[in-house]
mmCIF file of C-alpha atoms in Angstrom:
data_model
loop_
_atom_site.group_PDB
_atom_site.id
_atom_site.type_symbol
_atom_site.label_atom_id
_atom_site.label_comp_id
_atom_site.label_asym_id
_atom_site.label_seq_id
_atom_site.Cartn_x
_atom_site.Cartn_y
_atom_site.Cartn_z
ATOM 1 C CA MET A 1 11.079 44.895 -48.611
ATOM 2 C CA ASP A 2 12.534 48.372 -48.092
ATOM 3 C CA ASP A 3 12.265 51.665 -49.963
ATOM 4 C CA GLU A 4 15.239 50.976 -52.195
ATOM 5 C CA ALA A 5 13.944 47.571 -53.275
ATOM 6 C CA ALA A 6 10.475 48.962 -53.893
ATOM 7 C CA VAL A 7 11.903 51.794 -55.997
ATOM 8 C CA ASP A 8 13.931 49.285 -58.040
ATOM 9 C CA LEU A 9 10.855 47.154 -58.628
ATOM 10 C CA THR A 10 8.903 50.230 -59.731
ATOM 11 C CA ARG A 11 11.643 51.175 -62.184
ATOM 12 C CA GLN A 12 11.557 47.649 -63.585
ATOM 13 C CA GLY A 13 7.812 47.847 -64.084
ATOM 14 C CA ASP A 14 6.975 45.370 -61.337
ATOM 15 C CA ARG A 15 3.615 46.300 -59.808
ATOM 16 C CA ARG A 16 4.723 45.191 -56.340
ATOM 17 C CA GLY A 17 6.977 48.246 -56.161
ATOM 18 C CA PRO A 18 4.315 50.956 -56.410
ATOM 19 C CA GLU A 19 1.926 48.858 -54.300
ATOM 20 C CA TRP A 20 4.434 48.753 -51.475
ATOM 21 C CA LEU A 21 5.288 52.465 -51.742
ATOM 22 C CA LEU A 22 1.605 53.392 -51.761
ATOM 23 C CA ALA A 23 0.881 51.273 -48.709
ATOM 24 C CA ARG A 24 3.763 52.866 -46.831
ATOM 25 C CA TYR A 25 3.399 56.536 -47.778
ATOM 26 C CA GLN A 26 -0.144 57.274 -48.896
ATOM 27 C CA MET A 27 -1.260 58.213 -45.361
ATOM 28 C CA SER A 28 1.463 60.837 -44.902
ATOM 29 C CA VAL A 29 0.985 62.261 -48.397
ATOM 30 C CA TYR A 30 -2.801 62.362 -48.087
ATOM 31 C CA THR A 31 -2.563 64.025 -44.662
ATOM 32 C CA LEU A 32 -0.262 66.704 -46.035
ATOM 33 C CA THR A 33 -2.394 67.432 -49.094
ATOM 34 C CA TYR A 34 -5.566 67.439 -46.978
ATOM 35 C CA ARG A 35 -4.077 70.042 -44.643
ATOM 36 C CA MET A 36 -2.746 72.113 -47.515
ATOM 37 C CA LEU A 37 -5.820 72.008 -49.758
ATOM 38 C CA GLY A 38 -8.548 71.890 -47.127
ATOM 39 C CA ASN A 39 -10.939 69.341 -48.599
ATOM 40 C CA GLN A 40 -11.085 65.614 -49.249
ATOM 41 C CA ALA A 41 -11.753 65.721 -52.993
ATOM 42 C CA ASP A 42 -8.780 67.930 -53.802
ATOM 43 C CA ALA A 43 -6.586 65.960 -51.420
ATOM 44 C CA GLU A 44 -7.502 62.685 -53.167
ATOM 45 C CA ASP A 45 -6.693 64.061 -56.608
ATOM 46 C CA ALA A 46 -3.501 65.658 -55.378
ATOM 47 C CA THR A 47 -2.328 62.464 -53.654
ATOM 48 C CA GLN A 48 -2.782 60.481 -56.850
ATOM 49 C CA GLU A 49 -0.919 63.077 -58.881
ATOM 50 C CA VAL A 50 1.931 63.202 -56.363
ATOM 51 C CA PHE A 51 2.514 59.459 -56.534
ATOM 52 C CA LEU A 52 2.272 59.348 -60.320
ATOM 53 C CA ARG A 53 4.752 62.198 -60.620
ATOM 54 C CA ALA A 54 7.090 60.496 -58.186
ATOM 55 C CA PHE A 55 6.960 57.226 -60.166
ATOM 56 C CA GLN A 56 7.638 59.108 -63.404
ATOM 57 C CA ARG A 57 10.589 60.944 -61.852
ATOM 58 C CA LEU A 58 12.289 58.044 -60.138
ATOM 59 C CA HIS A 59 15.352 58.721 -62.288
ATOM 60 C CA GLN A 60 15.772 61.947 -60.257
ATOM 61 C CA TYR A 61 15.580 60.194 -56.895
ATOM 62 C CA ARG A 62 18.886 59.813 -55.007
ATOM 63 C CA PRO A 63 18.992 56.706 -52.760
ATOM 64 C CA SER A 64 21.040 58.666 -50.203
ATOM 65 C CA GLU A 65 17.911 60.723 -49.457
ATOM 66 C CA PRO A 66 14.973 59.177 -47.575
ATOM 67 C CA PHE A 67 12.254 58.349 -50.082
ATOM 68 C CA GLY A 68 9.573 59.688 -47.727
ATOM 69 C CA GLY A 69 11.261 63.087 -47.546
ATOM 70 C CA TRP A 70 11.624 63.256 -51.335
ATOM 71 C CA LEU A 71 7.987 62.300 -51.801
ATOM 72 C CA THR A 72 6.855 64.863 -49.222
ATOM 73 C CA GLY A 73 8.760 67.559 -51.102
ATOM 74 C CA ILE A 74 6.892 66.699 -54.298
ATOM 75 C CA ALA A 75 3.597 66.783 -52.376
ATOM 76 C CA ARG A 76 4.301 70.244 -50.903
ATOM 77 C CA HIS A 77 5.328 71.756 -54.230
ATOM 78 C CA TYR A 78 2.325 70.259 -55.984
ATOM 79 C CA SER A 79 -0.079 71.497 -53.295
ATOM 80 C CA ILE A 80 1.363 75.003 -53.475
ATOM 81 C CA ASP A 81 0.959 74.969 -57.261
ATOM 82 C CA VAL A 82 -2.669 73.897 -56.897
ATOM 83 C CA LEU A 83 -3.322 76.671 -54.400
ATOM 84 C CA ARG A 84 -1.723 79.224 -56.721
ATOM 85 C CA GLN A 85 -4.151 78.241 -59.453
ATOM 86 C CA ARG A 86 -7.193 78.510 -57.209
ATOM 87 C CA ARG A 87 -9.359 81.571 -57.396
ATOM 88 C CA PRO A 88 -8.688 84.066 -54.607
ATOM 89 C CA ALA A 89 -11.087 83.954 -51.667
ATOM 90 C CA ALA A 90 -14.249 85.884 -52.500
ATOM 91 C CA ASP A 91 -14.749 87.449 -49.107
ATOM 92 C CA LEU A 92 -11.666 89.251 -47.870
ATOM 93 C CA VAL A 93 -12.153 89.997 -44.234
ATOM 94 C CA GLU A 94 -10.618 93.028 -42.636
ATOM 95 C CA PRO A 95 -7.617 91.755 -40.687
ATOM 96 C CA SER A 96 -7.510 92.372 -37.000
ATOM 97 C CA SER A 97 -5.479 95.454 -36.161
ATOM 98 C CA SER A 98 -3.986 93.657 -33.226
ATOM 99 C CA VAL A 99 -2.135 90.380 -33.206
ATOM 100 C CA ASP A 100 -3.553 89.395 -29.826
ATOM 101 C CA VAL A 101 -6.962 87.813 -30.120
ATOM 102 C CA GLU A 102 -9.209 88.539 -27.180
ATOM 103 C CA ARG A 103 -9.705 85.873 -24.569
ATOM 104 C CA THR A 104 -13.437 85.828 -25.208
ATOM 105 C CA VAL A 105 -12.819 84.914 -28.808
ATOM 106 C CA LEU A 106 -10.319 82.181 -27.993
ATOM 107 C CA ASP A 107 -12.673 80.593 -25.490
ATOM 108 C CA ARG A 108 -15.292 80.075 -28.203
ATOM 109 C CA LEU A 109 -13.012 78.429 -30.689
ATOM 110 C CA ASP A 110 -13.015 74.760 -31.465
ATOM 111 C CA ARG A 111 -10.940 72.824 -33.980
ATOM 112 C CA ALA A 112 -13.596 72.749 -36.658
ATOM 113 C CA ARG A 113 -14.167 76.459 -36.397
ATOM 114 C CA VAL A 114 -10.477 77.265 -36.646
ATOM 115 C CA GLN A 115 -10.045 74.903 -39.610
ATOM 116 C CA ALA A 116 -12.997 76.484 -41.383
ATOM 117 C CA ALA A 117 -11.574 79.947 -40.737
ATOM 118 C CA VAL A 118 -8.188 78.893 -42.136
ATOM 119 C CA ASN A 119 -9.943 77.611 -45.259
ATOM 120 C CA ARG A 120 -11.517 81.032 -45.739
ATOM 121 C CA LEU A 121 -8.210 82.850 -45.805
ATOM 122 C CA PRO A 122 -6.648 84.083 -49.048
ATOM 123 C CA ASN A 123 -4.556 81.330 -50.594
ATOM 124 C CA ARG A 124 -1.190 82.754 -49.665
ATOM 125 C CA ASP A 125 -2.103 83.392 -46.039
ATOM 126 C CA ARG A 126 -3.570 79.934 -45.823
ATOM 127 C CA THR A 127 -0.429 78.357 -47.280
ATOM 128 C CA LEU A 128 1.777 80.271 -44.844
ATOM 129 C CA LEU A 129 -0.181 79.253 -41.763
ATOM 130 C CA VAL A 130 -0.580 75.636 -42.847
ATOM 131 C CA LEU A 131 3.129 75.222 -43.582
ATOM 132 C CA ARG A 132 4.138 76.870 -40.307
ATOM 133 C CA TYR A 133 1.612 75.561 -37.787
ATOM 134 C CA TRP A 134 0.284 72.338 -39.322
ATOM 135 C CA GLU A 135 3.376 71.153 -41.189
ATOM 136 C CA ASP A 136 5.915 72.621 -38.697
ATOM 137 C CA GLN A 137 8.148 74.040 -41.403
ATOM 138 C CA PRO A 138 10.904 76.515 -40.449
ATOM 139 C CA VAL A 139 10.614 80.062 -41.783
ATOM 140 C CA ASP A 140 13.553 79.733 -44.176
ATOM 141 C CA ARG A 141 12.013 76.618 -45.751
ATOM 142 C CA ILE A 142 8.651 78.364 -46.100
ATOM 143 C CA ALA A 143 10.361 81.310 -47.765
ATOM 144 C CA GLN A 144 12.095 78.976 -50.199
ATOM 145 C CA LEU A 145 8.877 77.112 -51.055
ATOM 146 C CA LEU A 146 6.956 80.316 -51.694
ATOM 147 C CA GLY A 147 9.725 82.122 -53.516
ATOM 148 C CA MET A 148 10.180 84.975 -51.055
ATOM 149 C CA SER A 149 12.905 86.245 -48.753
ATOM 150 C CA GLU A 150 13.037 85.036 -45.176
ATOM 151 C CA GLY A 151 12.281 88.530 -43.879
ATOM 152 C CA ALA A 152 9.247 88.798 -46.133
ATOM 153 C CA ALA A 153 8.048 85.401 -44.887
ATOM 154 C CA LYS A 154 8.247 86.547 -41.253
ATOM 155 C CA VAL A 155 6.177 89.644 -41.982
ATOM 156 C CA ALA A 156 3.743 87.651 -44.107
ATOM 157 C CA LEU A 157 3.226 85.153 -41.271
ATOM 158 C CA LEU A 158 2.411 87.955 -38.858
ATOM 159 C CA ARG A 159 -0.087 89.431 -41.315
ATOM 160 C CA ALA A 160 -1.611 86.001 -41.976
ATOM 161 C CA ARG A 161 -2.221 85.540 -38.250
ATOM 162 C CA ARG A 162 -3.827 88.983 -38.189
ATOM 163 C CA SER A 163 -6.100 88.003 -41.062
ATOM 164 C CA LEU A 164 -7.133 84.854 -39.255
ATOM 165 C CA ALA A 165 -7.742 86.814 -36.066
ATOM 166 C CA GLY A 166 -10.000 89.130 -38.068
ATOM 167 C CA ILE A 167 -12.077 86.234 -39.392
ATOM 168 C CA LEU A 168 -12.405 84.578 -36.002
ATOM 169 C CA THR A 169 -13.257 87.786 -34.189
ATOM 170 C CA ARG A 170 -15.952 88.611 -36.726
ATOM 171 C CA GLU A 171 -17.435 85.113 -36.514
ATOM 172 C CA VAL A 172 -17.598 85.159 -32.746
ATOM 173 C CA ALA A 173 -19.089 88.642 -32.825
ATOM 174 C CA THR A 174 -21.740 87.382 -35.270
ATOM 175 C CA ASP A 175 -22.572 84.566 -32.851
ATOM 176 C CA ALA A 176 -23.096 87.043 -30.073
ATOM 177 C CA VAL A 177 -25.638 89.074 -32.096
ATOM 178 C CA MET B 1 14.411 100.755 -33.936
ATOM 179 C CA GLN B 2 14.711 98.965 -30.617
ATOM 180 C CA CYS B 3 13.169 95.516 -30.257
ATOM 181 C CA GLU B 4 10.786 96.488 -27.434
ATOM 182 C CA GLU B 5 9.473 99.445 -29.410
ATOM 183 C CA ALA B 6 9.006 97.303 -32.526
ATOM 184 C CA ARG B 7 7.140 94.616 -30.607
ATOM 185 C CA ARG B 8 4.903 97.208 -28.921
ATOM 186 C CA ARG B 9 3.999 98.737 -32.244
ATOM 187 C CA LEU B 10 3.388 95.390 -33.929
ATOM 188 C CA ARG B 11 1.117 94.250 -31.098
ATOM 189 C CA SER B 12 -0.911 97.400 -31.527
ATOM 190 C CA GLY B 13 -1.377 97.257 -35.254
ATOM 191 C CA GLU B 14 0.279 97.522 -38.630
ATOM 192 C CA ASP B 15 3.460 99.510 -38.696
ATOM 193 C CA VAL B 16 5.718 99.492 -41.716
ATOM 194 C CA GLU B 17 8.804 100.530 -39.780
ATOM 195 C CA ALA B 18 8.246 97.903 -37.113
ATOM 196 C CA GLU B 19 7.630 95.243 -39.797
ATOM 197 C CA ALA B 20 10.936 96.150 -41.419
ATOM 198 C CA HIS B 21 12.600 95.534 -38.026
ATOM 199 C CA LEU B 22 10.737 92.219 -37.679
ATOM 200 C CA ALA B 23 11.999 91.075 -41.084
ATOM 201 C CA GLU B 24 15.580 91.391 -39.831
ATOM 202 C CA CYS B 25 15.167 90.317 -36.215
ATOM 203 C CA ALA B 26 14.805 86.593 -35.486
ATOM 204 C CA THR B 27 14.365 87.296 -31.764
ATOM 205 C CA CYS B 28 11.401 89.612 -32.261
ATOM 206 C CA PHE B 29 9.796 87.122 -34.625
ATOM 207 C CA ALA B 30 10.158 84.314 -32.087
ATOM 208 C CA VAL B 31 8.923 86.431 -29.168
ATOM 209 C CA LEU B 32 5.877 87.679 -31.051
ATOM 210 C CA GLU B 33 5.014 84.211 -32.281
ATOM 211 C CA GLU B 34 5.422 82.532 -28.918
ATOM 212 C CA GLY B 35 3.431 85.285 -27.239
ATOM 213 C CA ASP B 36 0.555 84.975 -29.705
ATOM 214 C CA PRO B 37 -2.111 82.605 -28.348
ATOM 215 C CA LEU B 38 -3.434 82.177 -31.890
ATOM 216 C CA ALA B 39 -0.275 80.247 -32.774
ATOM 217 C CA GLY B 40 -1.119 77.692 -30.082
ATOM 218 C CA VAL B 41 -4.751 77.567 -31.196
ATOM 219 C CA LEU B 42 -3.642 76.894 -34.758
ATOM 220 C CA ARG B 43 -1.355 74.071 -33.729
ATOM 221 C CA ALA B 44 -4.099 72.517 -31.635
ATOM 222 C CA ALA B 45 -6.494 72.712 -34.576
ATOM 223 C CA ARG B 46 -4.194 70.757 -36.882
ATOM 224 C CA PRO B 47 -6.380 68.381 -38.925
ATOM 225 C CA GLU B 48 -5.718 64.731 -38.247
ATOM 226 C CA VAL B 49 -6.499 62.135 -40.870
ATOM 227 C CA ARG B 50 -7.544 58.721 -39.652
ATOM 228 C CA GLU B 51 -8.296 56.939 -42.879
ATOM 229 C CA VAL B 52 -7.071 57.225 -46.432
ATOM 230 C CA PRO B 53 -9.740 56.807 -49.136
ATOM 231 C CA ALA B 54 -9.284 53.423 -50.824
ATOM 232 C CA ALA B 55 -9.802 54.988 -54.250
ATOM 233 C CA ILE B 56 -6.382 56.658 -54.085
ATOM 234 C CA ALA B 57 -4.237 53.545 -54.355
ATOM 235 C CA ALA B 58 -6.579 51.977 -56.891
ATOM 236 C CA GLY B 59 -6.500 55.143 -58.989
ATOM 237 C CA VAL B 60 -2.717 55.369 -58.938
ATOM 238 C CA LEU B 61 -2.219 51.731 -59.894
ATOM 239 C CA ARG B 62 -4.776 52.001 -62.670
ATOM 240 C CA ARG B 63 -3.031 55.028 -64.167
ATOM 241 C CA TRP B 64 0.522 53.884 -63.564
ATOM 242 C CA ARG B 65 2.150 52.439 -66.630
ATOM 243 C CA ALA B 66 5.213 50.258 -66.474
ATOM 244 C CA PRO B 67 8.109 52.205 -67.915
ATOM 245 C CA ARG B 68 8.696 51.450 -71.580
ATOM 246 C CA VAL B 69 11.922 51.830 -73.449
ATOM 247 C CA SER B 70 11.992 55.411 -74.633
ATOM 248 C CA TRP B 71 11.814 55.894 -78.392
ATOM 249 C CA ARG B 72 14.679 58.320 -78.033
ATOM 250 C CA LEU B 73 16.743 55.569 -76.506
ATOM 251 C CA GLY B 74 15.886 53.272 -79.420
ATOM 252 C CA LEU B 75 16.776 55.941 -81.931
ATOM 253 C CA ALA B 76 20.046 56.656 -80.181
ATOM 254 C CA ALA B 77 20.861 52.944 -80.123
ATOM 255 C CA ALA B 78 20.118 52.588 -83.828
ATOM 256 C CA ALA B 79 22.236 55.621 -84.655
ATOM 257 C CA GLY B 80 25.052 54.261 -82.530
ATOM 258 C CA LEU B 81 24.918 50.885 -84.277
ATOM 259 C CA LEU B 82 24.979 52.583 -87.645
ATOM 260 C CA VAL B 83 28.040 54.586 -86.697
ATOM 261 C CA VAL B 84 29.806 51.505 -85.359
ATOM 262 C CA ALA B 85 28.946 49.472 -88.465
ATOM 263 C CA THR B 86 30.168 52.257 -90.733
ATOM 264 C CA VAL B 87 33.432 52.629 -88.837
ATOM 265 C CA LEU B 88 34.010 48.879 -88.879
ATOM 266 C CA ALA B 89 33.296 48.667 -92.599
ATOM 267 C CA ALA B 90 35.603 51.569 -93.340
ATOM 268 C CA LEU B 91 38.343 50.044 -91.217
ATOM 269 C CA THR B 92 37.947 46.691 -92.947
ATOM 270 C CA ILE B 93 38.143 48.234 -96.396
ATOM 271 C CA TRP B 94 41.162 50.285 -95.408
ATOM 272 C CA LEU B 95 43.047 47.491 -93.677
ATOM 273 C CA ALA B 96 42.316 44.615 -96.048
ATOM 274 C CA PRO B 97 41.174 45.905 -99.438
ATOM 275 C CA ALA B 98 41.900 42.696 -101.290
ATOM 276 C CA THR B 99 39.753 40.715 -98.882
ATOM 277 C CA VAL B 100 36.693 42.838 -99.462
ATOM 278 C CA ALA B 101 37.147 43.424 -103.184
ATOM 279 C CA LYS B 102 34.815 40.618 -104.242
ATOM 280 C CA PRO B 103 32.098 41.298 -101.643
ATOM 281 C CA LEU B 104 32.298 44.985 -102.476
ATOM 282 C CA GLY B 105 31.839 44.125 -106.092
ATOM 283 C CA VAL B 106 28.677 42.252 -105.255
ATOM 284 C CA ALA B 107 27.593 45.050 -102.947
ATOM 285 C CA SER B 108 28.335 47.559 -105.680
ATOM 286 C CA ASN B 109 26.015 45.698 -108.061
ATOM 287 C CA ALA B 110 23.342 45.545 -105.361
ATOM 288 C CA LEU B 111 23.780 49.246 -104.759
ATOM 289 C CA ASP B 112 23.369 49.928 -108.469
ATOM 290 C CA ILE B 113 20.095 48.032 -108.438
ATOM 291 C CA VAL B 114 18.842 49.954 -105.420
ATOM 292 C CA ALA B 115 19.973 53.256 -106.943
ATOM 293 C CA THR B 116 18.093 52.439 -110.149
ATOM 294 C CA ILE B 117 14.922 51.712 -108.233
ATOM 295 C CA VAL B 118 15.223 54.875 -106.160
ATOM 296 C CA ASN B 119 15.976 56.972 -109.252
ATOM 297 C CA GLY B 120 12.904 55.579 -110.893
ATOM 298 C CA ILE B 121 10.735 56.486 -107.922
ATOM 299 C CA LEU B 122 12.207 59.971 -107.725
ATOM 300 C CA ALA B 123 11.962 60.599 -111.480
ATOM 301 C CA VAL B 124 8.465 62.021 -111.350
ATOM 302 C CA PRO B 125 8.970 64.464 -108.468
ATOM 303 C CA ARG B 126 12.339 65.407 -109.919
ATOM 304 C CA VAL B 127 10.626 66.465 -113.135
ATOM 305 C CA LEU B 128 7.921 68.263 -111.224
ATOM 306 C CA PHE B 129 10.246 70.137 -108.861
ATOM 307 C CA ALA B 130 13.142 70.782 -111.195
ATOM 308 C CA ASP B 131 14.221 74.419 -111.002
ATOM 309 C CA ARG B 132 11.427 75.093 -108.569
ATOM 310 C CA PRO B 133 13.140 75.599 -105.253
ATOM 311 C CA ALA B 134 10.156 77.492 -103.872
ATOM 312 C CA VAL B 135 7.904 74.512 -104.525
ATOM 313 C CA ILE B 136 10.379 72.177 -102.846
ATOM 314 C CA ALA B 137 10.708 74.503 -99.866
ATOM 315 C CA GLY B 138 6.956 74.834 -99.552
ATOM 316 C CA TYR B 139 6.482 71.097 -99.763
ATOM 317 C CA ALA B 140 9.125 70.584 -97.060
ATOM 318 C CA VAL B 141 7.467 73.145 -94.773
ATOM 319 C CA LEU B 142 4.097 71.468 -95.305
ATOM 320 C CA VAL B 143 5.542 68.084 -94.338
ATOM 321 C CA ILE B 144 7.131 69.566 -91.199
ATOM 322 C CA ILE B 145 3.861 71.261 -90.151
ATOM 323 C CA VAL B 146 1.844 68.090 -90.656
ATOM 324 C CA CYS B 147 4.360 66.072 -88.624
ATOM 325 C CA GLY B 148 4.301 68.682 -85.877
ATOM 326 C CA LEU B 149 0.495 68.665 -85.753
ATOM 327 C CA TRP B 150 0.468 64.879 -85.596
ATOM 328 C CA VAL B 151 2.911 64.883 -82.665
ATOM 329 C CA ARG B 152 0.827 67.503 -80.806
ATOM 330 C CA LEU B 153 -2.345 65.493 -81.422
ATOM 331 C CA TYR B 154 -0.722 62.350 -80.084
ATOM 332 C CA GLN B 155 0.546 64.162 -76.994
ATOM 333 C CA SER B 156 -2.893 65.654 -76.403
ATOM 334 C CA ILE B 157 -4.581 62.248 -76.594
ATOM 335 C CA ALA B 158 -1.989 60.711 -74.291
ATOM 336 C CA PHE B 159 -2.450 63.572 -71.776
ATOM 337 C CA GLN B 160 -6.236 63.201 -71.802
ATOM 338 C CA ARG B 161 -5.873 59.499 -71.102
ATOM 339 C CA ARG B 162 -3.687 60.231 -68.076
ATOM 340 C CA ARG B 163 -6.253 62.691 -66.643
ATOM 341 C CA VAL B 164 -9.039 60.094 -66.474
ATOM 342 C CA THR B 165 -9.122 59.026 -62.857
ATOM 343 C CA ARG B 166 -12.607 57.828 -62.075
#
């Protein structure tokens, strides 16, 4: 079976269609939503909603476009909407005045620590950094997704990195105390 | 502002003028990003997912409903059939009046019977609402509101059903 056949089966109400599409794409969609939303529970809910929306909107799907790309687009938009509805981060950390994080700070960073720091960022900063550095999206695409100009997106990315540097520097400094 | 000056200022701290230059300069953006070790740290810290929770597929398949024929489609089809039947009947009467005279006569009698029944049913409200346009208007508005509330209630119930996942 291929994507087109599975989509046709889904439109006809044949359960084999959605089963096949789920088996093929749920990993990529779940990975994206997990990176965007930062926790397993939200990623699970979001993944389910993304697939259900896709199945309801199959009449909008153009066979000339890869189904995976279309589905990923739905997942990104949905994740951004979820993040917009989240409460802002309670603790806003003073961003680092400098973009360059000191070597001593970098040496103490591990993946879990960086991921936790990203999750503590304000929603917009988090979305910017995730789209750019975890989803490898170009700046113009990020600008389009977030409804801003490309120039504004470039500046916002710089400021988001500063915010992250501020969180990491403060955490490492707290460790040293 | 020159690129070197803008990059120097941005590395040192916030600078509105330098940020305005950055917004317009793709080269400065690329240089600053590539020169920022935090960008590399972020990429290296990208979360990797090894396993998808089994509940996801089960949840989707449980909530997915096979597409049904839309009621709008049914209504449109019925309206279309009605139009076609009316046009065909009109054409038949126009083209071959003698042929349909007898059936029309029968149909006319049947229509009289139906009209009598309908008139009988409507007699009571006609007496009640005669010369009372305000009452008729109010009654019509009430019917519309009740129908609207019923539709909203149905949509709300259907939405709540879709939100149940576990």
